[in-house]
XYZ file of C-alpha atoms in Angstrom:
766
model
C 93.122 86.304 136.155
C 95.269 88.888 134.314
C 94.071 89.916 130.894
C 96.176 89.333 127.795
C 96.854 93.070 127.559
C 98.150 93.164 131.154
C 100.462 90.223 130.534
C 101.764 91.798 127.320
C 102.375 95.100 129.096
C 104.336 93.362 131.861
C 106.487 91.499 129.332
C 107.319 94.677 127.388
C 108.111 96.662 130.531
C 110.311 93.840 131.881
C 112.194 93.630 128.580
C 112.838 97.353 128.582
C 114.137 97.298 132.177
C 116.530 94.452 131.347
C 117.681 95.869 128.012
C 118.104 99.557 128.852
C 121.719 99.691 130.049
C 122.578 103.376 130.075
C 123.362 106.281 127.833
C 126.564 106.261 125.837
C 128.654 108.931 124.209
C 130.672 108.351 121.068
C 133.977 110.045 120.487
C 134.104 109.456 116.755
C 131.986 112.129 115.031
C 131.783 110.192 111.781
C 131.035 106.647 112.948
C 128.486 105.414 115.496
C 127.327 102.035 116.692
C 123.851 101.572 118.121
C 124.000 101.067 121.867
C 123.330 97.569 123.163
C 120.309 98.882 125.079
C 118.280 98.993 121.884
C 116.035 96.008 121.388
C 116.795 93.190 118.967
C 119.421 92.309 116.391
C 119.218 93.505 112.812
C 117.167 90.931 110.926
C 118.835 90.809 107.519
C 115.868 88.873 106.111
C 113.759 92.018 106.464
C 115.947 93.741 103.883
C 114.500 91.506 101.159
C 110.912 92.499 102.024
C 108.951 95.353 100.482
C 109.675 97.477 103.562
C 113.041 98.262 101.931
C 114.385 99.356 98.564
C 115.636 96.458 96.432
C 118.618 96.300 94.081
C 118.065 97.361 90.497
C 118.280 94.746 87.775
C 121.746 94.043 86.402
C 120.289 93.289 82.959
C 119.346 95.691 80.195
C 116.236 94.265 78.582
C 114.892 95.960 75.434
C 112.727 99.035 75.917
C 109.184 99.112 74.483
C 109.318 100.435 70.930
C 106.589 103.041 70.367
C 106.846 103.716 66.656
C 105.677 106.843 64.811
C 104.011 105.082 61.848
C 100.568 106.650 61.353
C 101.394 109.593 63.657
C 101.802 113.202 62.536
C 103.710 115.999 64.246
C 101.483 118.435 66.129
C 104.096 120.760 67.639
C 107.542 120.748 69.209
C 110.001 122.737 71.291
C 113.683 122.339 72.151
C 112.972 119.437 74.517
C 109.888 117.573 73.284
C 107.842 116.809 70.198
C 104.129 115.900 70.279
C 102.551 113.549 67.689
C 99.006 112.246 67.157
C 97.206 109.447 65.334
C 93.743 110.960 64.798
C 92.144 107.638 63.858
C 92.750 106.070 67.262
C 93.016 109.355 69.250
C 96.448 108.358 70.527
C 99.599 110.408 71.109
C 103.347 109.906 71.023
C 105.941 112.180 72.650
C 109.580 112.275 71.585
C 112.076 113.203 74.290
C 114.782 115.012 72.322
C 117.305 114.756 75.150
C 117.307 110.960 75.190
C 115.933 110.345 71.715
C 113.290 108.013 73.151
C 109.703 108.056 71.853
C 106.959 107.513 74.449
C 103.499 106.107 73.821
C 100.730 103.949 75.250
C 100.608 100.696 73.248
C 103.346 99.559 70.880
C 100.729 98.250 68.398
C 97.529 99.790 67.093
C 95.587 96.533 67.488
C 97.408 94.337 70.028
C 96.410 90.686 70.190
C 96.431 90.607 73.986
C 93.688 93.247 74.425
C 90.084 93.387 73.233
C 88.740 96.448 71.414
C 87.293 98.071 74.520
C 90.509 97.753 76.493
C 92.585 98.834 73.492
C 90.621 102.067 73.036
C 90.651 102.746 76.767
C 94.406 102.149 77.004
C 95.725 104.222 74.121
C 93.207 107.065 73.838
C 94.217 110.572 74.803
C 91.096 110.670 76.985
C 88.968 107.791 78.274
C 86.022 107.583 80.619
C 84.165 105.162 82.795
C 80.426 105.795 82.808
C 77.455 104.442 84.724
C 73.729 104.076 84.235
C 71.099 104.875 86.849
C 71.640 101.489 88.539
C 75.340 102.214 89.077
C 76.509 99.632 86.527
C 79.844 100.885 85.153
C 81.533 100.501 81.762
C 84.548 102.140 80.126
C 85.374 103.516 76.686
C 88.152 105.497 75.042
C 88.029 108.318 72.522
C 89.611 106.004 69.944
C 86.791 103.437 70.125
C 85.131 102.601 66.795
C 81.781 103.946 68.026
C 83.254 107.307 69.107
C 83.774 110.321 66.876
C 86.561 112.848 67.388
C 87.074 116.343 65.991
C 90.441 118.063 66.400
C 91.332 121.718 66.698
C 95.057 122.463 66.567
C 96.792 125.259 68.455
C 100.352 126.591 68.482
C 101.296 124.303 71.353
C 98.879 121.375 71.175
C 95.332 120.460 70.274
C 91.761 120.104 71.523
C 89.972 116.808 70.963
C 86.175 117.036 70.980
C 84.918 113.492 71.406
C 81.396 112.110 71.146
C 81.445 108.635 72.670
C 78.543 107.436 70.541
C 74.781 106.928 70.669
C 74.911 104.065 73.183
C 76.848 106.235 75.621
C 75.431 109.713 74.864
C 78.323 111.539 76.525
C 80.653 114.074 74.928
C 83.478 116.314 76.143
C 86.538 118.285 75.049
C 90.033 117.258 76.133
C 92.939 119.639 75.700
C 96.568 118.561 75.280
C 99.280 121.197 75.659
C 103.020 120.860 75.052
C 105.042 122.846 77.598
C 108.776 123.283 78.141
C 109.465 119.908 79.756
C 106.036 118.300 80.052
C 102.703 117.674 78.417
C 99.488 118.771 80.088
C 96.050 117.155 79.786
C 92.886 118.946 80.883
C 89.100 118.990 80.580
C 86.851 121.972 81.211
C 83.772 120.621 82.993
C 81.568 122.982 80.999
C 82.305 120.969 77.856
C 80.911 117.734 79.344
C 77.459 116.852 78.026
C 75.355 113.927 79.248
C 72.437 113.610 76.818
C 71.003 110.221 77.750
C 70.642 107.953 80.744
C 74.381 107.492 81.311
C 76.602 109.587 83.560
C 80.333 110.253 83.680
C 81.880 108.355 86.578
C 85.593 108.936 85.952
C 87.903 110.581 83.428
C 91.364 109.232 82.543
C 94.098 110.820 80.425
C 96.216 108.434 78.295
C 95.971 105.748 80.992
C 98.511 103.311 79.502
C 101.097 105.958 78.608
C 104.490 104.288 79.165
C 102.956 100.850 79.734
C 104.948 97.615 79.435
C 103.990 93.988 78.951
C 104.803 91.427 81.657
C 108.521 91.445 82.537
C 109.615 92.142 78.960
C 111.377 95.309 80.164
C 113.281 96.357 83.264
C 111.820 99.067 85.464
C 108.893 99.776 87.739
C 105.768 101.742 88.452
C 106.047 104.322 91.226
C 103.091 105.137 93.520
C 102.942 107.558 96.508
C 102.002 104.755 98.902
C 103.292 105.485 102.410
C 106.771 106.952 102.056
C 106.758 105.832 98.426
C 106.536 102.427 96.726
C 107.683 100.626 93.597
C 105.965 97.874 91.653
C 108.732 96.234 89.641
C 107.821 94.542 86.373
C 107.255 90.814 86.804
C 105.503 88.009 84.991
C 101.688 88.194 85.348
C 100.304 87.019 88.686
C 96.691 86.540 89.728
C 96.317 89.533 92.017
C 92.858 90.169 93.432
C 93.073 93.906 92.822
C 95.371 96.636 91.579
C 96.536 99.769 93.343
C 93.796 102.391 93.351
C 93.869 104.902 96.185
C 92.129 108.220 96.596
C 94.339 111.290 96.892
C 94.078 112.767 100.424
C 92.247 109.665 101.610
C 88.567 108.850 101.631
C 85.865 111.503 101.464
C 83.884 110.399 104.500
C 80.858 112.300 103.291
C 80.359 109.732 100.529
C 82.972 106.942 100.716
C 82.393 103.906 102.871
C 84.126 104.821 106.129
C 84.807 101.213 107.008
C 87.295 101.049 104.126
C 89.627 103.121 106.282
C 90.881 100.133 108.259
C 89.862 97.313 105.941
C 93.157 95.448 105.627
C 91.494 92.299 104.285
C 92.305 90.479 107.509
C 90.378 88.050 109.679
C 91.416 89.998 112.763
C 89.175 92.844 113.960
C 90.189 96.045 112.195
C 90.193 97.833 115.559
C 93.423 95.979 116.329
C 95.140 96.962 113.100
C 96.907 100.112 112.017
C 95.191 102.010 109.225
C 97.053 102.431 105.956
C 98.814 105.706 105.257
C 96.802 107.810 102.831
C 98.081 109.520 99.698
C 99.265 113.018 100.606
C 100.933 113.834 97.259
C 99.059 113.424 93.930
C 101.831 111.861 91.827
C 102.800 108.632 90.063
C 105.652 107.472 87.892
C 106.850 104.987 85.281
C 110.462 103.850 84.838
C 111.688 102.089 81.697
C 115.091 100.468 82.052
C 117.655 101.176 84.759
C 118.450 104.897 84.650
C 117.366 105.132 81.012
C 113.900 106.733 80.685
C 111.140 107.671 83.106
C 108.074 109.861 83.467
C 106.602 111.631 86.471
C 102.845 112.113 86.412
C 101.319 114.843 88.520
C 97.758 115.966 89.212
C 97.952 119.762 89.052
C 94.205 120.469 89.342
C 91.266 118.418 90.563
C 93.396 116.674 93.197
C 90.490 116.634 95.666
C 88.698 114.227 93.309
C 91.696 112.251 92.029
C 92.724 108.647 92.367
C 96.209 107.266 91.717
C 96.008 103.952 89.878
C 98.728 101.407 89.161
C 98.121 97.961 87.780
C 100.789 95.246 87.702
C 100.682 92.583 84.996
C 98.070 89.997 85.882
C 95.231 92.282 86.946
C 92.794 91.907 83.998
C 95.581 92.506 81.447
C 99.236 91.515 81.048
C 100.267 95.195 81.060
C 101.961 97.267 83.761
C 100.423 100.736 83.742
C 99.915 103.744 86.000
C 97.858 106.907 85.778
C 95.538 109.274 87.630
C 91.756 109.292 87.350
C 89.169 111.874 88.352
C 85.855 111.152 90.083
C 82.701 112.837 88.804
C 80.070 110.579 90.307
C 79.982 107.724 92.799
C 77.485 105.190 94.027
C 76.523 105.530 97.675
C 74.187 103.655 99.998
C 70.807 105.267 100.612
C 69.341 103.922 103.896
C 65.923 102.304 103.645
C 65.560 101.182 107.246
C 66.656 102.102 110.750
C 68.998 99.111 110.997
C 71.295 100.580 108.325
C 70.139 98.546 105.311
C 70.120 100.533 102.093
C 70.095 100.529 98.316
C 72.858 101.753 95.977
C 72.133 105.193 94.522
C 74.082 107.156 91.901
C 75.343 110.550 93.079
C 72.872 113.050 91.633
C 75.065 116.121 91.170
C 78.319 115.877 89.262
C 81.474 116.952 91.096
C 83.109 120.127 89.838
C 86.550 118.818 88.983
C 88.116 120.607 85.958
C 90.922 118.021 85.980
C 94.483 118.701 84.913
C 97.348 116.215 84.741
C 100.959 116.815 83.729
C 103.604 114.322 82.582
C 107.301 115.206 82.944
C 110.066 113.380 81.059
C 113.288 112.198 82.706
C 116.327 110.427 81.278
C 119.739 109.067 82.256
C 120.713 109.364 85.929
C 117.453 111.210 86.646
C 115.268 108.401 85.270
C 114.418 106.814 88.637
C 112.403 107.488 91.786
C 115.090 109.885 93.069
C 114.874 111.890 89.862
C 111.082 111.891 90.079
C 111.299 113.259 93.628
C 113.850 115.911 92.639
C 111.616 117.105 89.803
C 108.568 117.190 92.055
C 110.422 119.091 94.765
C 111.465 121.625 92.131
C 107.843 122.016 90.989
C 106.552 122.528 94.528
C 109.241 125.117 95.250
C 108.452 127.011 92.041
C 104.784 127.100 93.046
C 105.534 128.243 96.601
C 104.161 125.070 98.187
C 107.549 124.163 99.643
C 109.213 126.834 101.732
C 112.292 126.920 103.904
C 110.506 126.228 107.192
C 113.180 124.094 108.820
C 114.953 127.077 110.375
C 111.859 127.773 112.458
C 112.615 124.837 114.737
C 115.781 123.358 116.223
C 114.048 120.286 117.623
C 115.635 116.860 117.191
C 113.508 114.769 119.547
C 109.699 114.816 119.749
C 108.003 113.778 122.990
C 104.215 113.634 123.345
C 103.191 113.515 127.011
C 99.574 112.620 127.832
C 98.267 114.639 130.778
C 94.874 112.988 131.313
C 92.207 110.773 129.804
C 88.708 109.626 130.627
C 88.325 106.413 132.642
C 85.374 104.037 132.646
C 83.643 103.550 135.994
C 80.998 101.114 137.177
C 78.554 103.975 136.758
C 79.599 106.698 134.353
C 83.118 107.941 133.601
C 85.657 110.118 135.346
C 88.731 112.130 134.445
C 92.033 110.403 135.202
C 95.313 112.313 135.397
C 98.093 110.140 133.992
C 101.017 112.610 134.010
C 101.659 115.510 136.398
C 103.344 118.786 135.542
C 106.105 118.123 138.071
C 106.789 114.732 136.485
C 107.179 116.322 133.041
C 109.557 118.912 134.471
C 111.654 116.256 136.209
C 111.720 114.097 133.071
C 113.074 116.986 131.007
C 115.737 117.742 133.597
C 116.818 114.085 133.582
C 117.109 114.092 129.804
C 118.995 117.400 129.749
C 121.455 116.111 132.355
C 122.196 113.180 130.036
C 122.903 115.477 127.112
C 119.511 115.244 125.423
C 118.680 118.703 124.074
C 116.450 120.271 121.416
C 113.268 118.582 122.626
C 109.887 119.414 121.147
C 107.295 118.558 123.771
C 103.622 118.342 122.878
C 101.027 117.956 125.623
C 98.048 115.712 124.844
C 94.846 115.491 126.877
C 95.626 118.754 128.663
C 91.996 119.906 128.788
C 89.597 119.098 131.632
C 88.129 115.723 130.735
C 91.376 114.449 129.227
C 92.310 113.266 125.770
C 88.989 111.610 124.891
C 86.696 113.343 127.366
C 87.108 117.098 126.952
C 84.324 119.049 125.281
C 85.240 120.203 121.791
C 83.080 123.326 122.061
C 84.634 124.531 125.326
C 87.463 127.057 125.573
C 89.920 126.090 128.298
C 91.770 128.859 130.168
C 93.889 126.379 132.119
C 94.884 122.730 131.963
C 93.945 119.651 133.939
C 97.420 119.653 135.539
C 97.841 123.382 136.177
C 97.332 126.957 135.050
C 98.890 128.085 131.766
C 101.256 130.314 133.779
C 102.501 127.241 135.642
C 104.159 126.016 132.432
C 106.749 128.805 132.629
C 109.356 126.485 134.163
C 108.809 123.806 131.519
C 108.983 126.390 128.720
C 112.205 127.763 130.205
C 113.845 124.331 130.438
C 112.883 123.621 126.840
C 113.832 126.994 125.340
C 117.193 127.168 127.133
C 118.066 123.823 125.535
C 116.803 124.564 122.028
C 113.366 123.031 122.549
C 109.743 124.130 122.436
C 106.323 123.430 123.946
C 103.010 122.981 122.153
C 99.487 121.935 123.073
C 98.100 119.118 120.946
C 94.713 119.362 119.286
C 92.773 117.084 116.949
C 89.994 119.376 115.669
C 88.132 117.037 113.305
C 87.781 113.794 115.294
C 85.918 113.182 118.542
C 84.372 110.582 120.786
C 80.617 110.846 121.268
C 80.910 112.267 124.805
C 82.945 115.198 123.430
C 80.335 116.627 121.070
C 76.649 117.120 120.447
C 76.481 114.660 117.566
C 73.210 116.094 116.216
C 74.780 119.544 115.880
C 78.529 119.035 115.507
C 78.904 115.859 113.424
C 79.384 116.089 109.664
C 76.623 114.740 107.430
C 77.215 112.328 104.575
C 75.331 111.953 101.310
C 73.040 109.402 102.964
C 72.020 112.166 105.408
C 73.618 110.299 108.319
C 76.246 111.579 110.774
C 79.805 110.705 109.772
C 80.899 108.089 112.275
C 83.465 105.285 112.168
C 81.772 102.536 114.154
C 84.107 100.276 116.110
C 83.870 96.590 115.250
C 84.463 95.719 118.894
C 81.237 96.974 120.448
C 82.690 96.460 123.947
C 85.595 98.811 123.316
C 85.426 101.836 125.625
C 84.401 104.891 123.568
C 85.303 102.954 120.423
C 83.326 104.930 117.836
C 84.977 107.959 116.221
C 82.864 110.890 115.054
C 83.930 113.421 112.442
C 82.934 117.042 112.949
C 81.649 119.518 110.416
C 84.848 121.174 109.195
C 83.528 124.693 109.751
C 82.377 123.808 113.273
C 85.680 122.078 114.112
C 87.793 125.060 113.103
C 85.465 127.490 114.849
C 86.105 125.596 118.087
C 89.827 125.344 117.321
C 90.156 129.048 116.539
C 88.640 130.050 119.886
C 90.971 127.728 121.791
C 93.997 128.789 119.755
C 93.310 132.464 120.509
C 93.182 131.654 124.222
C 96.521 129.852 124.015
C 98.077 132.501 121.797
C 97.303 135.192 124.383
C 99.409 133.175 126.826
C 102.196 132.922 124.226
C 101.525 129.188 123.845
C 101.525 127.160 120.620
C 99.463 124.320 119.199
C 100.305 121.184 117.227
C 97.665 119.861 114.838
C 96.583 116.293 114.214
C 94.371 115.157 111.333
C 96.284 116.932 108.566
C 95.343 114.115 106.186
C 91.573 114.415 106.718
C 89.487 115.966 103.958
C 85.756 115.445 103.488
C 82.818 117.448 102.235
C 79.319 117.725 103.636
C 76.101 116.947 101.854
C 73.079 118.343 103.662
C 69.648 118.262 102.068
C 69.543 122.013 101.534
C 73.237 122.867 101.395
C 76.354 121.422 99.812
C 80.005 121.895 100.785
C 82.328 120.206 98.328
C 85.618 118.580 99.170
C 87.437 121.243 97.163
C 85.723 124.025 99.120
C 86.663 122.270 102.351
C 90.294 122.099 101.235
C 90.396 125.850 100.645
C 88.727 126.500 103.986
C 91.263 124.369 105.881
C 94.175 126.033 104.063
C 92.915 129.456 105.104
C 92.413 128.537 108.770
C 95.748 126.733 109.148
C 97.616 129.575 107.433
C 96.235 132.005 110.018
C 97.459 129.793 112.858
C 100.867 129.515 111.213
C 101.108 133.285 110.721
C 100.712 133.818 114.465
C 103.005 131.125 115.865
C 105.371 130.594 112.891
C 106.337 127.107 113.994
C 103.729 124.446 113.425
C 103.928 120.674 113.780
C 101.223 118.856 111.790
C 100.501 115.137 111.916
C 100.270 113.574 108.429
C 99.708 116.816 106.473
C 98.268 116.690 102.981
C 100.223 118.533 100.312
C 98.142 121.727 100.464
C 99.207 122.230 104.115
C 102.954 121.970 103.443
C 103.515 125.772 103.226
C 102.572 125.988 106.907
C 104.454 122.949 108.259
C 107.703 123.151 110.221
C 107.602 119.556 111.468
C 105.904 116.703 109.599
C 104.769 114.406 112.428
C 104.177 110.665 112.068
C 105.719 110.566 108.606
C 105.462 107.103 106.989
C 108.734 105.189 106.849
C 107.678 102.395 104.496
C 104.900 101.478 102.089
C 101.611 99.873 103.180
C 103.009 96.505 102.021
C 100.369 95.427 99.529
C 101.342 92.072 98.064
C 102.179 93.402 94.573
C 104.459 96.176 95.898
C 108.128 95.185 95.696
C 109.953 98.140 97.316
C 109.562 100.962 99.787
C 111.437 104.135 98.824
C 111.875 107.512 100.589
C 110.085 109.552 97.920
C 108.309 111.748 100.471
C 111.600 112.288 102.313
C 113.441 113.111 99.075
C 110.838 115.756 98.272
C 110.636 117.337 101.726
C 114.073 116.975 103.359
C 115.715 120.347 103.801
C 112.358 122.106 103.859
C 110.952 120.753 107.126
C 111.774 118.310 109.904
C 110.451 114.804 109.269
C 109.446 112.900 112.405
C 109.116 109.110 112.554
C 106.221 107.217 114.194
C 106.402 106.710 117.952
C 109.499 104.653 118.749
C 107.798 102.980 121.709
C 105.106 101.541 119.468
C 107.099 98.720 117.834
C 109.627 101.075 116.263
C 112.671 100.993 118.531
C 114.817 98.124 117.216
C 118.246 98.562 115.657
C 116.879 98.149 112.165
C 114.270 100.848 112.808
C 116.879 103.290 114.061
C 119.111 102.648 111.069
C 116.169 103.284 108.807
C 115.608 106.664 110.478
C 119.131 107.570 109.374
C 118.538 106.193 105.885
C 115.350 108.289 105.566
C 116.533 111.409 107.487
C 113.842 111.163 110.151
C 113.898 112.225 113.791
C 112.526 110.041 116.627
C 109.364 110.522 118.672
C 107.802 108.904 121.762
C 104.360 108.976 123.366
C 104.701 108.988 127.145
C 102.895 108.953 130.481
C 103.823 108.964 134.152
C 101.425 106.122 134.976
C 102.256 102.559 134.009
C 100.062 101.012 131.348
C 98.519 98.656 133.872
C 96.851 101.745 135.340
C 95.413 102.745 131.952
C 93.372 99.610 131.256
C 90.006 101.300 131.759
C 90.867 104.381 129.690
C 90.920 104.875 125.928
C 94.710 104.456 126.180
C 94.369 100.750 126.933
C 95.629 99.750 123.466
C 98.983 101.436 124.093
C 101.323 98.773 125.427
C 104.207 100.755 126.962
C 104.217 104.527 127.523
C 105.722 105.023 131.019
C 108.681 107.401 130.739
C 110.592 105.630 133.508
C 110.781 102.509 131.345
C 111.941 104.422 128.267
C 114.286 107.070 129.683
C 117.553 105.284 128.888
C 116.360 104.174 125.460
C 115.372 107.760 124.653
C 118.905 108.842 125.571
C 120.499 106.177 123.378
C 118.235 106.792 120.400
C 118.760 110.540 120.663
C 122.536 110.082 120.926
C 122.617 107.850 117.870
C 120.041 109.389 115.521
C 120.202 113.073 116.346
C 124.002 113.197 116.453
C 124.119 111.547 113.045
C 121.437 113.678 111.418
C 123.063 116.924 112.537
C 125.398 116.313 109.602
C 122.525 116.878 107.179
C 120.263 119.220 109.131
C 118.470 121.529 106.697
C 120.118 119.917 103.667
C 118.239 118.720 100.613
C 118.226 114.961 100.050
C 119.285 114.479 96.427
C 119.178 110.742 95.803
C 118.839 107.337 97.424
C 119.842 103.857 96.317
C 120.724 100.399 97.550
C 124.376 99.553 96.909
C 124.466 95.862 97.829
C 122.594 93.337 99.952
C 123.101 95.256 103.207
C 124.285 98.801 102.398
C 122.226 101.824 101.360
C 123.430 105.248 100.255
C 121.601 108.567 100.684
C 123.149 111.577 98.960
C 122.650 115.128 100.259
C 123.751 118.477 98.906
C 126.640 118.465 101.420
C 127.679 114.809 101.428
C 126.808 111.131 101.398
C 125.357 109.002 104.209
C 126.129 105.265 104.092
C 123.912 102.927 106.133
C 125.254 99.439 106.826
C 122.617 96.984 108.077
C 124.988 94.033 107.761
C 127.328 92.193 110.126
C 130.455 92.929 108.064
C 132.372 96.163 107.509
C 131.806 98.040 104.263
C 134.502 100.022 102.487
C 133.270 103.181 100.746
C 134.708 104.323 97.397
C 136.842 106.901 99.260
C 138.349 104.178 101.440
C 136.398 104.877 104.636
C 135.011 102.057 106.772
C 131.329 101.723 107.642
C 131.099 99.553 110.734
C 128.451 96.789 110.974
C 124.982 97.993 111.932
C 126.184 101.566 111.714
C 126.575 104.569 109.420
C 129.265 106.768 107.952
C 128.855 110.327 106.674
C 131.256 111.560 104.029
C 131.077 115.343 103.864
C 131.590 117.120 100.560
C 133.339 120.428 101.063
C 132.037 123.441 99.185
C 135.081 124.924 97.491
C 133.079 127.670 95.878
């Protein structure tokens, strides 16, 4: 009897054969319709889900009124004025441009919060602390049991706070007024723990800009996926708020199983893991295009969380902030079967946290304005560079050469795509007008994608010598494309490494391994290598490829974890610096680097951002997805969407690529998926190029032709115009996306056809 996976594969392949009806060319350079070969009609109902941006409120509810009674002026400049109430250790900031005064709570003693929550919410610095059992409590500097001493400077103040005898923790928080922002910081050397309690987390003005219920219009912004909004609503009984670690979990201490824990009854092996936070930012909007703040972690990002709580989670307030981890509780094994006891992290993390808040008003007081400000900051700091000119690629194809196949006894290497097949596939695409292809070869080493030895240096591939790729390189380069060899340095299957030597070690002194829930899954467990070991292996292989004038593409750009051996300690921050150094050296030699899911610190070395998220992770309290990441990065690098042949090839998906300025990608093989059932590729439903050739042509014709209008241009703003039309503004024009079944007339009188787009170019008369 056929398995469920076989039946599903046959259905998908049959659908593609029936639906793929040829490649089309469009004579009109400004208007395109998606070819009928693409799967499915546009489901308008999806536009009301949190996968899309929603319409702003048409009302203008009152803004929170943060008065200045009891506050004294500390300092000011031409843009901002900083005030403080010493008694409650709370600040106010006046934005001189808009005239609006920002604060945490509108009242000193609100009726809807107890004293502990009140002090935590409005204090300039608050902490959560734990005892030796891991029991955690919180307190703010303005609590009645705390004592604060202030030292004023020309541009701010230092608050030395003693949290009281029951807590026995003290520290110094510094607040600095800068040109267009305020900066909070703590020097770790000022933290004193004199009793049996330990600092767990530090927060700066956590409720700054908070609102109650739906009393005001606006939203919280979080860097979830591509970007997400939590619009203000009446309190609901959510089980949890948004609290995600910047750069993902630290596998050396965090519970690895959280990675795929989507709170579902289905096995997590069958679910896609959430996108991790790659940019340490958050935001608060008050009113529609009236006032907003952008929060940014400028130091201590390796130990930061982004937190956002909608009304209904503990309190009736909407609030967002960053927090910084100093200690965690981890599981110390007490038996061989994995049972353990909770233990408080002995050594405090070296964090030295710093958080900045920028003030926006008017037309900039929204998620687009937040993104524009953040892009400006990253450019000023040299994190964003003009890398887009390094690559002309519009279409990204990942071909898998080989994998490991399960046998009755042992395993064997299985070639799934030949070199000649890749060459012929490229020639077919070129003959149909598909150019500028970036081709990455996966599983090219002997042993295949999940069977090659990480420590080995390969001087040829499983499908031919390096020199044999000359024809493929020529076909690609003559048509504006490029070739790279894929590598995932940090992750491995057990057969690829010596786990006792190569695997990273967590705080429990166990190898870092993500154990598959489905114990019958072929090579299901994923092991994580010591970072230094992984990049030592990668460097040797890269040098071998570089000598042949061949490039690499890097997966795992969002992975960051420390290592906690008994006699040595490598912090997450040290690991971050190490990875930056190694990747920069690769980039300096090949100058064109595609990285899958890169964290922010890798952006200076990225030409193509692979597998970029195109929506939020769809938590129940999130109301909108927004292209914050795309707004920040467009014009600085190519943004590449998830694989189109993995449930991302419908009309609505292709239109969203245009809305978000993202280029398509496919993962492909020569073999049909029925032949891959006993390999680690068995979860991939449809990868055979023959079944996708015509769809690739149509998608390339539609998306790439459209996006050539804005190639290398900065995305300036994004908004939803009506129920079915979205508008993305670039430095050279405006792109209208019409998801609806009716024509849309633009303000300049142009027509946007149904399920199509229109680009209105703005001529530079300068």
